[in-house]
CSV table of C-alpha atoms in Angstrom, one decimal:
chain,number,residue,atom,x,y,z
A,237,MET,CA,87.9,-219.5,-153.7
A,238,ALA,CA,84.6,-217.4,-153.4
A,239,GLU,CA,83.8,-218.3,-157.0
A,240,MET,CA,84.4,-222.0,-156.4
A,241,LEU,CA,82.3,-222.2,-153.1
A,242,MET,CA,79.6,-219.6,-153.7
A,243,GLY,CA,79.4,-219.5,-157.5
A,244,SER,CA,80.3,-215.8,-157.7
A,245,LYS,CA,83.4,-213.6,-157.2
A,246,ASP,CA,81.2,-211.0,-155.6
A,247,ALA,CA,80.7,-213.3,-152.5
A,248,THR,CA,84.2,-212.8,-151.2
A,249,GLY,CA,82.9,-210.6,-148.4
A,250,TRP,CA,80.5,-213.2,-147.2
A,251,LEU,CA,83.1,-215.9,-147.4
A,252,VAL,CA,85.4,-213.9,-145.1
A,253,VAL,CA,82.6,-213.3,-142.7
A,254,VAL,CA,81.8,-217.0,-142.6
A,255,PHE,CA,85.4,-218.0,-142.1
A,256,LEU,CA,85.7,-215.4,-139.2
A,257,LEU,CA,82.5,-216.7,-137.5
A,258,CYS,CA,83.8,-220.3,-137.8
A,259,GLY,CA,87.1,-219.3,-136.3
A,260,VAL,CA,85.3,-217.5,-133.4
A,261,ALA,CA,83.2,-220.6,-132.9
A,262,TYR,CA,86.3,-222.7,-132.2
A,263,ILE,CA,88.5,-220.2,-130.4
A,264,LEU,CA,86.0,-218.6,-128.0
A,265,PRO,CA,85.0,-221.9,-126.3
A,266,ALA,CA,88.6,-223.0,-126.2
A,267,VAL,CA,89.6,-219.9,-124.3
A,268,PHE,CA,86.7,-220.4,-121.7
A,269,LEU,CA,87.1,-224.2,-121.3
A,270,ARG,CA,90.0,-223.7,-118.9
A,271,LYS,CA,87.8,-221.3,-116.9
A,272,ARG,CA,85.3,-224.1,-116.4
A,273,ARG,CA,82.5,-222.3,-118.2
A,274,ASN,CA,79.8,-224.8,-118.9
A,275,TRP,CA,78.4,-222.7,-121.8
A,276,ALA,CA,81.7,-223.1,-123.5
A,277,ARG,CA,81.4,-226.9,-123.2
A,278,ASN,CA,77.8,-226.7,-124.6
A,279,LEU,CA,79.0,-224.5,-127.5
A,280,LEU,CA,81.9,-226.8,-128.3
A,281,MET,CA,79.4,-229.7,-128.4
A,282,VAL,CA,77.2,-227.8,-130.9
A,283,VAL,CA,80.2,-227.0,-133.0
A,284,ALA,CA,81.4,-230.6,-132.9
A,285,THR,CA,78.0,-231.8,-134.0
A,286,PHE,CA,77.9,-229.4,-136.9
A,287,GLY,CA,81.5,-230.6,-137.8
A,288,ILE,CA,80.3,-234.2,-137.7
A,289,ALA,CA,77.4,-233.4,-140.0
A,290,GLY,CA,79.6,-231.6,-142.4
A,291,GLY,CA,82.2,-234.3,-142.2
A,292,VAL,CA,79.7,-237.0,-143.1
A,293,THR,CA,78.4,-235.1,-146.1
A,294,ALA,CA,82.0,-234.6,-147.4
A,295,LEU,CA,83.2,-238.2,-147.1
A,296,PRO,CA,85.7,-239.7,-148.0
A,297,GLY,CA,87.8,-236.5,-148.1
A,298,SER,CA,87.0,-235.4,-144.6
A,299,ILE,CA,88.0,-238.4,-142.5
A,300,LEU,CA,90.5,-236.6,-140.3
A,301,GLY,CA,88.1,-233.7,-139.6
A,302,LEU,CA,85.3,-236.2,-138.9
A,303,ALA,CA,87.5,-238.1,-136.5
A,304,ILE,CA,88.5,-234.9,-134.7
A,305,HIS,CA,85.0,-233.8,-134.2
A,306,VAL,CA,83.8,-237.2,-133.1
A,307,THR,CA,86.6,-237.3,-130.6
A,308,LEU,CA,85.8,-233.8,-129.4
A,309,LEU,CA,82.1,-234.6,-128.9
A,310,ALA,CA,83.0,-237.9,-127.0
A,311,LEU,CA,85.3,-236.1,-124.7
A,312,MET,CA,82.8,-233.4,-123.8
A,313,LEU,CA,80.1,-236.0,-123.1
A,314,GLN,CA,82.2,-238.1,-120.7
A,315,GLY,CA,81.3,-238.2,-117.0
A,316,PRO,CA,84.6,-236.9,-115.7
A,317,THR,CA,84.5,-233.9,-118.1
A,318,LYS,CA,80.9,-233.1,-116.9
A,319,THR,CA,82.0,-233.4,-113.3
A,320,TRP,CA,85.0,-231.1,-113.9
A,321,PHE,CA,82.8,-228.4,-115.3
A,322,LEU,CA,80.2,-228.7,-112.6
A,323,GLY,CA,82.9,-228.9,-109.8
A,324,VAL,CA,84.0,-226.2,-107.5
A,325,ARG,CA,84.8,-222.9,-109.2
A,326,ARG,CA,88.2,-221.4,-108.6
């Protein structure tokens, strides 16, 4: 996979690091969303924006991923979501 994506078999370590960072970028905000951390909402919006940009460049093979990222961004930008995050802390 490293040779296909990066052009070299020697890039396997970098590929693992990138996959781990991407995983953290999705999991970390997901954990803190329930705790009403606004930074998690902002981070998720940034991740969704990058996902949309990546999905548009990989069309037509990325329609499902693109739809998920657009939905995620739309949900994070809605008024009730913003109110929930800025509401009373538990």
